[in-house]
Amino acid sequence: MTDVTIEFRDVSKRYGTLVANDHLSLAIRKGELMTLLGPSGCGKTTALRCLTGYIRPDEGRIFIDGQDVTDVPTHQRELGMVFQNFALFPHMTVQDNVGFPLMIRNLSKAERAQRVAQALRLVRLEGYESHYPRQLSGGQQQRVGLARALVYRPKVLLLDEPLSNLDAKLREEMRFEIKEVVTRLEITAVYVTHDQAEALALSDRVAIMNRGRLEQVGTPEEIYEHPQSRFVAEFIGLSNFLEGYVQAVDGDTMVVSVGGLQMRIPVLAEAGPGQRVLLFLRPNEVELLRPDDPGGANVFDARVEKVTYLGDTLDYRLTFGQGLTLRVQSDAQRRFGQGAPVRLRFPRVRCWAITGN
Amino acid sequence: MGTRTADMMRFWRTHASRLITLFLLLPALAGFFGLFFYPMLLTVILSFRPEGQAIGWTLENYTRFLADPDGRWVILLTFILSLGGTALSVLLSVPLALILREKVRGHRFYRLMVLVPLVVPGLIGALGLLLFWGTRGWFNLFLLQFVPFVQRPVAVNYTMHGLIMFYVWLYFPYTCITTLSSLESLDRSIEEAGEVSGATRWQVLRHIVLPLITPGILAGSVLTFMAAFGAFSVPLIAGGNYRPLAVEIYKQISVPIPARWSAASAIAIVMGVLQVIFLSLYMRFVRRAGGTGGPS
Ligand SMILES: Nc1ncnc2c1ncn2[C@@H]1O[C@H](COP(=O)(O)OP(=O)(O)O)[C@@H](O)[C@H]1O
Ligand SMILES: [Mg+2]
């Protein structure tokens, strides 16, 4: 319990009838990089604003370092924040932007200058002190934003989609830079993004949000390997979903009927015969075989509907069984043309059944 | 000879559309000169003519006005009224714009209310103000009825502070609207960033919001100043003994018989020159204040 830095306890926030945060409960450990991941409009920024105090939750409490800060005004919460649109002060130089939090805290000029220099070194922006924000590139502006957020050594660093306004190449570079700074300073960080690749690459843990609610919290591996809902599975990457029902349970495998075909998959503890299940197949975890390759368990005949060339992979749209469609991505070594018959193999371990929705 | 014709043809081909445009613009240009330039020229000429004569040149119309302490007081008064009105308009507009930008309930209605002085004709506004603030108006009735220790009506009409107040009522919307629009062009996340950085609301206002909207405030205040400097109907009916330049000009052609057109013209020219000089100084100041945002 003592290693928890931030806690959302049953936090709700409504805008009229719209529920932006719906009974959010989340504990973030000391030194951890926690990502709030979810589609745009799911309430991530609202959650961060509850944390900064910029908005007050309708219900629930917020704790920082064990202290209930729900009623503490924003400026006393000792947080650092990086914004999607940088939110630098346009009328101030880089020096004054980064020095602003220190100026507000009445630090002496000498101490301010020294700490600003230190922060700028951290984000590799020495020499830009007298530039104005509009004279900098997007990436440089965001580094200034990061330096400003870190300069007074806040308890927690908040980042609200800090890379969304940068171009793709720079985004990947900055991703690792942010990760490195956060790790080096051993600071607790809450990172908000709608980009699942970013979340998986950066985070110690990921909290997936959907329509104001938490769907699942876990390490990137847990989230990727064991999505607990269709929403999480879909959000975390391209997916195929096949609906079927359990025909029989046989030891540690069960037979699932899907579109007139029988698939054998590892048994689900809660699933007896007749139980409806949702099978979940990643497009890169299906094997494409030639039609004359030998059959076997979980091998089915299929037909290529459409092929799209994606450079090092080919993207197939296949039909099989009774009206089942499937997307498969495979390497470009073995090619099948449109209309060609193929065989599919679903390696057993890569099939999950998801109950409910 | 043949080549010259060819040259002319080429010239015509390349410039035809421009020449035609010029031709079509001629009536407009004539209208512009006739309606705008000619009266101005006439005023300038009149101001140098001896009073009541159609020939001869003199500076007397200027020297008489500028040498007269009353004349200089008129100039000073005009500046006091318009600058005072402008300063108070700024003081009123900034807090008002800060309130109006919050989307409080009914904010659309309040925004419309700010525009009322702009759409109500100045004369009607001035009459309404006179009635409201008069010794038997609602303001004094309220004071006498409900505020203890007020025994006598408070004089507002025909006083200098009353006149400045009327100026504010009539001309502050220019400042308020430009202030509001520059406030609304601000990115609110900048203020959020300031607060998260540890600044109180006041500090955010002082260090971030005000510096960023200063150019907008100043630009709006120029409009208020210009309107106040040229104010005529309001000081005419509500100014009492306080007569700024516009009223003084009017007095020259309405009171004496025969009317003193040359004196009126000279004062009008003085007024125009003062306005241009002051505005160019002001604009230079505005540019410098707007330039605190660094090189652009
Ligand atoms: N000030 C506000 N007034 C009304 N609705 C808002 C306001 N702020 C956010 N919302 C709504 O709340 C929902 C969540 O918003 P937000 O937290 O910004 O989402 P995200 O950051 O995940 O994109 C959205 O549907 C948004 O339209
Ligand atoms: Mg957001």
XYZ file of C-alpha atoms and ligand atoms in Angstrom:
681
model
C 0.000 0.000 0.000
C 2.810 2.405 0.798
C 4.243 2.165 -2.691
C 1.102 3.610 -4.248
C 1.638 7.188 -5.402
C -1.666 7.950 -7.084
C -5.062 6.545 -6.450
C -8.347 7.192 -8.182
C -11.021 5.958 -5.823
C -14.378 5.532 -7.532
C -14.052 8.764 -9.499
C -16.964 9.894 -11.685
C -17.383 12.991 -13.790
C -20.423 13.878 -15.885
C -21.015 16.565 -18.459
C -24.761 16.839 -18.523
C -25.950 13.352 -19.388
C -22.570 12.336 -20.794
C -20.537 10.266 -18.353
C -16.906 11.149 -19.068
C -15.486 9.137 -16.147
C -17.572 6.285 -14.807
C -16.529 5.056 -11.347
C -12.844 4.973 -12.122
C -10.673 3.141 -9.603
C -6.994 2.866 -10.307
C -3.826 2.727 -8.226
C -0.523 3.789 -9.706
C 2.663 2.646 -8.028
C 5.680 4.719 -7.183
C 8.075 5.095 -10.108
C 5.711 3.372 -12.477
C 4.828 4.547 -15.979
C 1.104 3.953 -16.265
C -0.625 4.531 -19.574
C -4.278 5.393 -19.977
C -5.133 3.966 -23.364
C -8.407 4.359 -25.187
C -10.121 5.813 -28.214
C -10.612 9.542 -28.501
C -13.431 10.794 -26.289
C -13.269 7.917 -23.802
C -12.418 10.223 -20.903
C -8.627 10.067 -20.624
C -8.098 13.820 -20.488
C -10.963 14.118 -18.045
C -9.241 11.607 -15.767
C -5.974 13.562 -15.950
C -7.804 16.788 -15.202
C -9.375 15.210 -12.139
C -5.829 14.385 -11.097
C -4.509 17.915 -11.699
C -7.564 19.479 -10.102
C -8.401 21.439 -13.220
C -11.819 19.858 -12.927
C -13.430 18.461 -9.813
C -14.914 14.974 -9.953
C -18.623 14.700 -9.199
C -17.968 11.664 -7.044
C -14.986 9.830 -5.644
C -11.648 10.893 -4.202
C -8.168 11.385 -5.604
C -5.084 10.571 -3.556
C -1.505 11.594 -4.201
C 1.123 10.124 -1.883
C -1.603 8.903 0.411
C -3.015 12.391 0.850
C -6.560 13.141 -0.253
C -6.102 15.990 -2.740
C -9.644 16.102 -4.097
C -10.113 19.563 -2.612
C -6.557 20.825 -3.049
C -6.324 23.506 -5.763
C -4.350 22.716 -8.900
C -1.422 25.001 -8.160
C -0.705 23.278 -4.864
C -0.599 19.729 -6.185
C 3.047 19.788 -7.281
C 2.487 18.065 -10.602
C 4.161 18.419 -13.958
C 2.199 18.165 -17.157
C 2.979 17.893 -20.850
C 0.207 18.789 -23.297
C -0.790 17.498 -26.715
C -0.581 20.977 -28.255
C 2.543 21.822 -26.200
C 0.773 24.716 -24.388
C 3.947 26.770 -24.163
C 3.655 30.445 -23.242
C 4.021 32.115 -26.657
C 5.188 35.458 -25.269
C 8.088 33.948 -23.313
C 11.450 32.629 -24.406
C 12.426 29.015 -23.848
C 14.367 30.181 -20.783
C 11.308 31.909 -19.321
C 8.955 29.084 -20.247
C 11.040 26.509 -18.443
C 11.786 28.954 -15.625
C 8.125 29.868 -15.114
C 7.372 27.270 -12.418
C 10.541 28.366 -10.574
C 9.673 32.050 -10.901
C 6.258 31.293 -9.398
C 8.024 29.494 -6.533
C 10.200 32.560 -5.908
C 13.527 30.880 -6.536
C 16.489 33.207 -6.836
C 17.606 34.197 -10.303
C 20.869 32.282 -10.048
C 19.200 29.100 -8.868
C 16.566 29.446 -11.546
C 19.150 29.804 -14.299
C 21.048 26.797 -13.040
C 17.989 24.554 -12.853
C 16.670 25.700 -16.221
C 20.046 24.856 -17.763
C 19.919 21.442 -16.108
C 16.402 20.759 -17.403
C 17.308 21.877 -20.913
C 20.332 19.597 -20.856
C 18.058 16.729 -19.883
C 15.946 17.230 -23.009
C 18.969 18.104 -25.176
C 17.950 21.686 -25.926
C 20.989 23.625 -24.742
C 21.565 26.734 -26.799
C 17.887 27.470 -27.434
C 17.348 29.564 -24.283
C 16.535 32.803 -26.080
C 14.301 31.292 -28.761
C 10.568 31.839 -28.747
C 8.282 28.794 -29.055
C 7.169 29.684 -32.584
C 10.798 29.571 -33.710
C 11.057 25.901 -32.751
C 9.920 22.735 -34.494
C 7.143 20.631 -32.999
C 9.574 18.171 -31.485
C 11.648 20.930 -29.929
C 8.547 22.595 -28.543
C 7.498 19.378 -26.909
C 10.943 19.020 -25.353
C 10.532 22.496 -23.890
C 7.171 21.339 -22.562
C 8.847 18.325 -20.974
C 11.599 20.475 -19.448
C 9.016 22.874 -18.034
C 7.107 19.979 -16.490
C 10.212 18.474 -14.896
C 12.135 21.567 -13.828
C 10.663 21.774 -10.317
C 10.930 18.042 -9.697
C 7.231 17.288 -9.418
C 5.890 14.252 -7.619
C 4.189 13.016 -10.748
C 4.634 13.658 -14.448
C 1.461 13.711 -16.551
C 1.597 13.465 -20.317
C -1.576 13.980 -22.349
C -0.995 12.597 -25.853
C 2.374 14.347 -25.988
C 3.328 12.891 -29.352
C 0.041 13.168 -31.238
C 0.983 16.432 -32.936
C 4.328 15.162 -34.201
C 5.002 13.311 -37.414
C 5.385 9.551 -37.390
C 9.157 9.301 -37.467
C 9.726 11.870 -34.757
C 7.005 10.269 -32.681
C 8.941 7.037 -32.420
C 12.160 8.843 -31.563
C 10.531 10.973 -28.867
C 8.768 7.924 -27.460
C 12.078 6.447 -26.393
C 13.423 9.777 -25.262
C 10.494 10.262 -22.919
C 10.807 6.719 -21.659
C 14.486 7.250 -20.964
C 13.998 10.521 -19.097
C 11.205 9.072 -16.998
C 13.274 5.993 -16.158
C 16.379 8.031 -15.350
C 14.503 10.366 -12.992
C 12.582 7.448 -11.454
C 9.497 9.623 -11.530
C 5.940 8.330 -11.415
C 4.303 9.067 -14.746
C 0.796 8.897 -16.157
C 0.833 8.776 -19.917
C -2.294 9.249 -22.000
C -2.543 8.029 -25.576
C -4.924 6.547 -28.108
C -2.059 4.795 -29.902
C -1.796 1.166 -28.769
C 1.693 0.677 -30.197
C 2.912 3.633 -28.171
C 1.243 2.295 -25.053
C 2.690 -1.194 -25.417
C 6.185 0.129 -26.128
C 6.361 2.621 -23.260
C 4.405 1.429 -20.326
C 5.061 -0.552 -17.211
C 1.325 -1.024 -17.028
C -1.551 -0.089 -19.290
C -5.092 0.847 -18.270
C -7.511 0.530 -21.147
C -10.493 2.842 -21.069
C -13.741 2.651 -22.959
C -16.586 5.145 -22.651
C -15.416 6.464 -19.323
C -14.769 3.060 -17.787
C -11.695 0.969 -17.158
C -11.797 -2.166 -19.294
C -8.582 -3.817 -18.212
C -5.401 -2.975 -16.321
C -2.197 -4.916 -16.757
C 1.303 -5.098 -18.147
C 1.617 -4.763 -21.925
C 2.161 -8.548 -22.170
C -0.927 -9.344 -20.134
C -3.011 -6.981 -22.192
C -1.709 -8.279 -25.492
C -1.781 -11.966 -24.674
C -4.895 -12.114 -22.539
C -7.365 -9.451 -23.540
C -10.360 -9.837 -21.269
C -12.953 -8.325 -23.539
C -13.684 -7.989 -27.184
C -13.101 -4.236 -26.903
C -9.586 -4.711 -25.554
C -8.739 -7.364 -28.129
C -9.968 -5.179 -30.947
C -8.326 -2.051 -29.658
C -4.948 -3.595 -29.100
C -4.535 -4.750 -32.695
C -6.146 -6.137 -35.827
C -8.341 -9.047 -34.893
C -10.710 -11.648 -36.241
C -13.699 -12.647 -34.217
C -15.654 -15.829 -34.895
C -18.767 -16.667 -32.972
C -19.649 -20.245 -32.134
C -20.776 -22.547 -29.351
C -19.225 -25.340 -27.378
C -20.201 -28.767 -28.721
C -18.268 -31.004 -26.387
C -15.628 -30.861 -23.699
C -12.928 -33.494 -23.903
C -10.347 -33.354 -21.133
C -8.400 -30.161 -21.519
C -9.711 -29.380 -24.986
C -13.164 -28.508 -26.153
C -14.805 -28.703 -29.541
C -16.340 -25.492 -30.733
C -18.715 -25.336 -33.665
C -18.095 -22.309 -35.827
C -19.908 -21.776 -39.112
C -20.423 -25.509 -39.584
C -16.801 -26.359 -38.763
C -15.352 -27.971 -35.676
C -12.443 -26.370 -33.933
C -10.534 -27.865 -31.041
C -9.301 -25.316 -28.555
C -8.098 -25.375 -24.941
C -10.966 -25.686 -22.551
C -12.417 -22.697 -20.786
C -13.089 -23.303 -17.124
C -16.501 -21.662 -17.191
C -17.678 -23.078 -20.520
C -19.865 -26.171 -20.650
C -21.526 -27.621 -23.758
C -23.948 -25.170 -25.380
C -22.033 -22.138 -24.117
C -21.685 -19.442 -26.779
C -18.108 -18.347 -27.279
C -16.188 -15.824 -29.287
C -12.995 -17.042 -30.894
C -10.270 -14.553 -31.346
C -7.567 -14.929 -33.984
C -4.807 -12.477 -34.742
C -4.248 -12.004 -38.482
C -0.557 -12.794 -38.096
C -1.168 -15.969 -36.123
C -2.943 -17.979 -38.787
C -0.924 -20.297 -40.993
C -1.588 -20.309 -44.727
C -0.996 -23.715 -46.381
C -1.235 -24.992 -49.934
C -4.532 -26.797 -50.754
C -2.631 -30.107 -51.179
C -0.877 -29.899 -47.815
C -2.026 -32.579 -45.391
C -5.085 -31.853 -43.260
C -5.449 -32.370 -39.540
C -6.870 -30.735 -36.452
C -7.940 -27.150 -36.994
C -7.061 -27.197 -40.677
C -9.753 -25.886 -43.022
C -10.172 -25.188 -46.715
C -10.612 -21.575 -47.655
C -10.657 -19.281 -50.672
C -8.844 -15.993 -51.249
C -11.299 -13.116 -51.722
C -8.860 -10.278 -51.919
C -5.130 -9.735 -51.615
C -3.446 -6.491 -50.697
C 0.263 -6.042 -51.029
C 1.768 -4.298 -47.984
C 5.477 -4.483 -48.728
C 6.942 -7.191 -46.504
C 3.550 -8.749 -45.805
C 0.476 -9.681 -47.785
C -2.966 -8.982 -46.410
C -5.545 -11.633 -47.362
C -9.276 -11.586 -47.034
C -10.453 -15.181 -46.937
C -13.779 -16.972 -46.852
C -14.267 -20.418 -45.356
C -16.878 -22.615 -43.736
C -20.403 -21.241 -43.936
C -20.019 -17.540 -44.571
C -17.016 -17.004 -42.323
C -14.542 -14.313 -43.294
C -11.065 -13.924 -41.960
C -8.197 -11.503 -42.364
C -4.765 -13.049 -42.471
C -1.411 -11.408 -42.800
C 1.492 -13.552 -43.915
C 4.939 -12.964 -45.224
C 5.355 -12.455 -48.945
C 7.295 -15.654 -49.520
C 4.352 -17.858 -50.318
C 1.829 -16.071 -52.483
C -1.755 -16.877 -53.368
C -3.705 -14.979 -56.008
C -7.292 -13.825 -55.874
C -9.751 -16.739 -56.052
C -7.085 -19.297 -55.197
C -7.975 -22.184 -52.858
C -5.844 -22.361 -49.700
C -5.735 -24.197 -46.407
C -5.773 -22.518 -43.044
C -4.286 -23.834 -39.862
C -5.075 -22.341 -36.515
C -2.323 -23.290 -34.084
C -4.206 -24.348 -30.980
C -2.421 -22.209 -28.513
C -3.276 -19.080 -30.405
C -7.024 -19.390 -30.096
C -8.878 -17.743 -27.280
C -12.480 -17.877 -26.434
C -13.994 -14.757 -24.981
C -17.262 -15.052 -23.158
C -19.736 -12.245 -22.891
C -18.800 -9.394 -25.134
C 5.384 52.818 -89.077
C 4.073 49.293 -89.313
C 6.116 48.248 -86.306
C 4.676 51.089 -84.231
C 1.140 49.918 -84.972
C 2.204 46.405 -84.080
C 3.664 47.686 -80.801
C 0.436 49.465 -79.975
C -1.537 46.343 -80.766
C 0.703 44.291 -78.510
C 0.428 46.869 -75.746
C -3.336 46.773 -76.063
C -3.412 42.984 -76.030
C -1.292 42.656 -72.922
C -2.903 45.502 -70.982
C -6.449 45.443 -72.318
C -8.092 44.146 -69.185
C -6.315 46.682 -66.997
C -7.183 49.583 -69.270
C -10.805 48.558 -69.325
C -10.836 48.285 -65.553
C -9.374 51.760 -65.284
C -12.012 53.108 -67.613
C -14.806 51.507 -65.633
C -13.359 52.888 -62.403
C -13.427 56.481 -63.625
C -16.916 57.340 -62.306
C -16.025 55.913 -58.918
C -12.791 57.899 -58.829
C -14.678 61.046 -59.788
C -17.192 60.353 -57.062
C -14.413 59.783 -54.560
C -12.754 63.075 -55.379
C -16.035 64.946 -55.495
C -17.466 63.623 -52.270
C -14.394 63.044 -50.195
C -11.424 64.975 -51.406
C -13.130 68.154 -52.561
C -14.865 68.945 -49.231
C -11.626 68.292 -47.375
C -9.751 70.574 -49.735
C -12.432 73.201 -49.349
C -12.162 73.035 -45.553
C -8.407 73.466 -45.744
C -8.728 76.442 -48.075
C -11.494 78.029 -45.996
C -9.400 77.761 -42.858
C -6.788 80.030 -44.463
C -9.262 82.611 -45.778
C -10.052 85.766 -43.799
C -13.467 85.312 -42.195
C -16.316 85.870 -44.607
C -14.114 86.539 -47.658
C -13.608 84.518 -50.804
C -10.070 85.706 -51.503
C -6.841 86.305 -49.576
C -4.787 84.154 -47.211
C -4.296 84.396 -43.458
C -3.193 82.367 -40.439
C -5.374 84.394 -38.163
C -8.059 81.707 -37.795
C -5.443 79.392 -36.313
C -3.596 81.896 -34.178
C -6.801 83.242 -32.700
C -7.970 79.819 -31.639
C -4.629 78.526 -30.400
C -3.640 81.744 -28.602
C -6.928 81.927 -26.746
C -6.799 80.167 -23.339
C -10.381 79.061 -23.971
C -9.279 77.478 -27.239
C -6.452 75.616 -25.557
C -8.829 74.486 -22.804
C -11.113 73.028 -25.472
C -8.218 70.959 -26.809
C -7.183 69.837 -23.330
C -10.771 69.023 -22.432
C -11.182 66.938 -25.575
C -8.156 64.874 -24.602
C -9.226 64.562 -20.965
C -12.675 63.347 -21.961
C -11.558 60.914 -24.649
C -8.514 59.553 -22.827
C -10.411 59.316 -19.539
C -13.253 57.541 -21.290
C -10.803 55.193 -23.004
C -8.913 54.362 -19.804
C -12.124 53.615 -17.930
C -13.368 51.565 -20.888
C -10.276 49.379 -20.612
C -10.756 49.000 -16.863
C -14.361 47.986 -17.454
C -13.766 45.804 -20.511
C -11.053 43.485 -19.227
C -12.972 42.075 -16.241
C -16.184 42.043 -18.246
C -14.561 40.138 -21.111
C -13.059 37.681 -18.616
C -16.543 37.014 -17.275
C -18.164 36.863 -20.719
C -15.739 34.278 -22.072
C -16.850 31.782 -19.439
C -19.856 30.149 -20.957
C -22.066 30.986 -17.996
C -25.795 30.541 -18.284
C -27.198 33.230 -20.541
C -23.816 34.368 -21.845
C -25.257 34.947 -25.292
C -27.700 37.457 -23.853
C -24.957 39.320 -21.993
C -22.896 39.476 -25.163
C -25.812 41.089 -26.958
C -26.187 43.569 -24.107
C -22.604 44.728 -24.631
C -23.499 45.558 -28.212
C -26.502 47.702 -27.262
C -24.582 51.013 -27.067
C -23.272 50.381 -30.569
C -26.670 49.866 -32.154
C -28.614 52.513 -30.222
C -28.146 55.876 -31.963
C -25.894 58.134 -29.867
C -28.529 60.778 -29.522
C -31.109 58.407 -28.092
C -28.508 56.896 -25.807
C -27.539 60.315 -24.523
C -31.149 61.320 -23.881
C -31.758 58.074 -22.047
C -28.671 58.592 -19.923
C -29.718 62.153 -19.094
C -33.093 60.931 -17.948
C -31.664 58.059 -15.942
C -28.951 60.025 -14.158
C -30.899 63.290 -13.747
C -31.692 64.715 -10.322
C -35.157 63.213 -10.644
C -34.014 60.140 -12.533
C -34.077 56.545 -11.333
C -30.513 56.666 -10.080
C -31.144 59.504 -7.657
C -34.573 58.238 -6.734
C -32.931 54.974 -5.733
C -30.201 56.764 -3.761
C -32.653 58.977 -1.894
C -35.028 56.128 -1.175
C -32.755 53.324 -0.155
C -29.286 54.584 0.733
C -28.968 56.159 4.146
C -27.094 59.475 4.608
C -27.908 60.601 1.061
C -29.936 63.763 1.596
C -29.555 65.479 -1.745
C -29.502 64.220 -5.329
C -26.041 63.503 -6.696
C -25.144 65.596 -9.734
C -24.105 63.536 -12.725
C -25.505 65.295 -15.757
C -23.547 68.279 -17.062
C -20.501 67.435 -14.927
C -17.139 66.309 -16.255
C -17.229 62.922 -14.504
C -20.777 62.438 -15.718
C -19.729 63.186 -19.286
C -16.808 60.740 -19.050
C -19.186 58.118 -17.740
C -21.487 58.676 -20.706
C -18.501 58.305 -23.024
C -17.674 54.998 -21.393
C -21.222 53.750 -21.759
C -21.298 54.720 -25.436
C -17.847 53.684 -26.600
C -16.540 50.877 -24.356
C -18.042 48.103 -26.567
C -15.221 48.561 -29.094
C -12.639 47.786 -26.431
C -14.729 45.074 -24.826
C -15.384 43.206 -28.057
C -11.784 43.196 -29.248
C -10.623 42.187 -25.763
C -13.132 39.365 -25.725
C -12.124 38.157 -29.159
C -8.434 38.097 -28.275
C -9.278 36.263 -25.048
C -11.214 33.685 -27.008
C -8.385 33.168 -29.436
C -6.196 32.127 -26.487
C -5.611 28.416 -26.043
C -7.071 27.528 -22.640
C -4.517 24.758 -22.164
C -1.872 27.484 -21.777
C -3.666 28.618 -18.653
C -4.051 25.023 -17.521
C -0.291 24.634 -17.958
C 0.268 27.730 -15.844
C -1.889 26.428 -13.034
C -0.345 22.971 -13.033
C 3.048 24.721 -12.940
C 2.079 26.179 -9.590
C 0.576 29.544 -10.491
C -2.615 30.759 -8.833
C -5.442 32.072 -10.995
C -4.207 35.600 -10.329
C -0.669 34.775 -11.317
C -1.904 33.115 -14.494
C -3.902 36.246 -15.283
C -0.992 38.542 -14.591
C 1.871 36.622 -16.169
C 0.129 34.819 -19.005
C -3.327 36.079 -19.950
C -2.842 39.838 -19.671
C 0.429 39.998 -21.615
C -1.128 37.909 -24.367
C -4.269 39.994 -24.746
C -2.597 43.410 -24.351
C -2.304 43.953 -28.119
C -6.017 43.222 -28.472
C -6.933 45.558 -25.619
C -4.850 48.355 -27.116
C -6.234 47.848 -30.604
C -9.770 48.040 -29.226
C -8.948 51.074 -27.131
C -7.807 52.895 -30.282
C -11.311 52.511 -31.667
C -12.840 53.716 -28.414
C -10.478 56.673 -28.363
C -11.265 57.674 -31.932
C -14.978 57.496 -31.328
C -14.650 59.492 -28.092
C -12.356 62.087 -29.646
C -14.873 62.835 -32.356
C -17.938 62.560 -30.100
C -20.480 65.213 -30.965
C -24.096 64.570 -30.104
C -23.449 63.345 -26.574
C -21.353 66.304 -25.360
C -23.683 68.606 -27.279
C -26.756 67.647 -25.309
C -25.204 66.210 -22.143
C -22.006 68.227 -21.803
C -23.375 71.447 -20.357
C -20.440 73.835 -20.183
C -17.991 71.165 -21.257
C -17.559 71.589 -24.997
C -14.952 69.451 -26.727
C -13.635 70.267 -30.208
C -16.519 68.864 -32.237
C -19.048 70.894 -30.277
C -16.854 73.986 -30.480
C -16.748 73.691 -34.270
C -20.491 73.399 -34.392
C -20.846 76.416 -32.131
C -18.823 78.548 -34.585
C -21.301 77.969 -37.381
C -24.522 77.863 -35.375
C -24.304 80.634 -32.773
C -22.845 83.792 -34.435
C -24.603 85.549 -37.281
C -23.180 85.395 -39.880
C -21.698 81.956 -39.267
C -17.928 81.846 -38.854
C -17.048 79.246 -41.423
C -13.351 80.018 -41.539
C -12.919 79.783 -37.763
C -14.862 76.500 -37.776
C -12.678 75.155 -40.579
C -9.487 76.059 -38.739
C -10.633 74.261 -35.579
C -11.653 71.254 -37.661
C -8.173 71.140 -39.201
C -6.569 71.426 -35.746
C -8.760 68.571 -34.576
C -7.862 66.418 -37.559
C -4.133 67.047 -37.213
C -4.169 66.349 -33.462
C -6.037 63.114 -34.052
C -3.611 61.930 -36.719
C -0.552 62.811 -34.607
C -1.939 61.188 -31.498
C -3.059 58.082 -33.344
C 0.302 57.552 -34.998
C 2.042 57.852 -31.610
C -0.502 55.477 -30.127
C -0.127 52.952 -32.913
C 3.631 53.017 -32.488
C 3.129 52.334 -28.787
C 0.653 49.542 -29.576
C 3.105 47.910 -31.959
C 5.823 48.025 -29.360
C 3.513 46.606 -26.681
C 2.370 43.919 -29.103
C 6.003 43.234 -29.901
C 6.840 42.045 -26.384
C 6.017 38.635 -27.781
C 9.419 38.737 -29.415
C 10.348 38.834 -33.070
C 7.622 37.708 -35.399
N -15.863 20.762 -20.848
C -16.613 19.791 -21.390
N -17.932 19.959 -21.571
C -18.703 19.000 -22.096
N -18.254 17.793 -22.487
C -16.947 17.548 -22.341
C -16.049 18.526 -21.793
N -14.810 17.994 -21.765
C -14.917 16.760 -22.281
N -16.188 16.478 -22.624
C -16.681 15.218 -23.193
O -16.280 14.187 -22.322
C -15.852 13.062 -23.058
C -14.455 12.684 -22.645
O -13.575 13.707 -23.051
P -12.009 13.600 -22.860
O -11.710 13.254 -21.455
O -11.420 14.853 -23.389
O -11.653 12.384 -23.817
P -10.243 11.892 -24.342
O -9.181 12.729 -23.698
O -10.167 10.461 -23.969
O -10.279 12.072 -25.826
C -15.956 13.436 -24.522
O -17.137 12.875 -25.046
C -16.034 14.918 -24.512
O -16.814 15.386 -25.589
Mg -7.790 13.989 -24.672
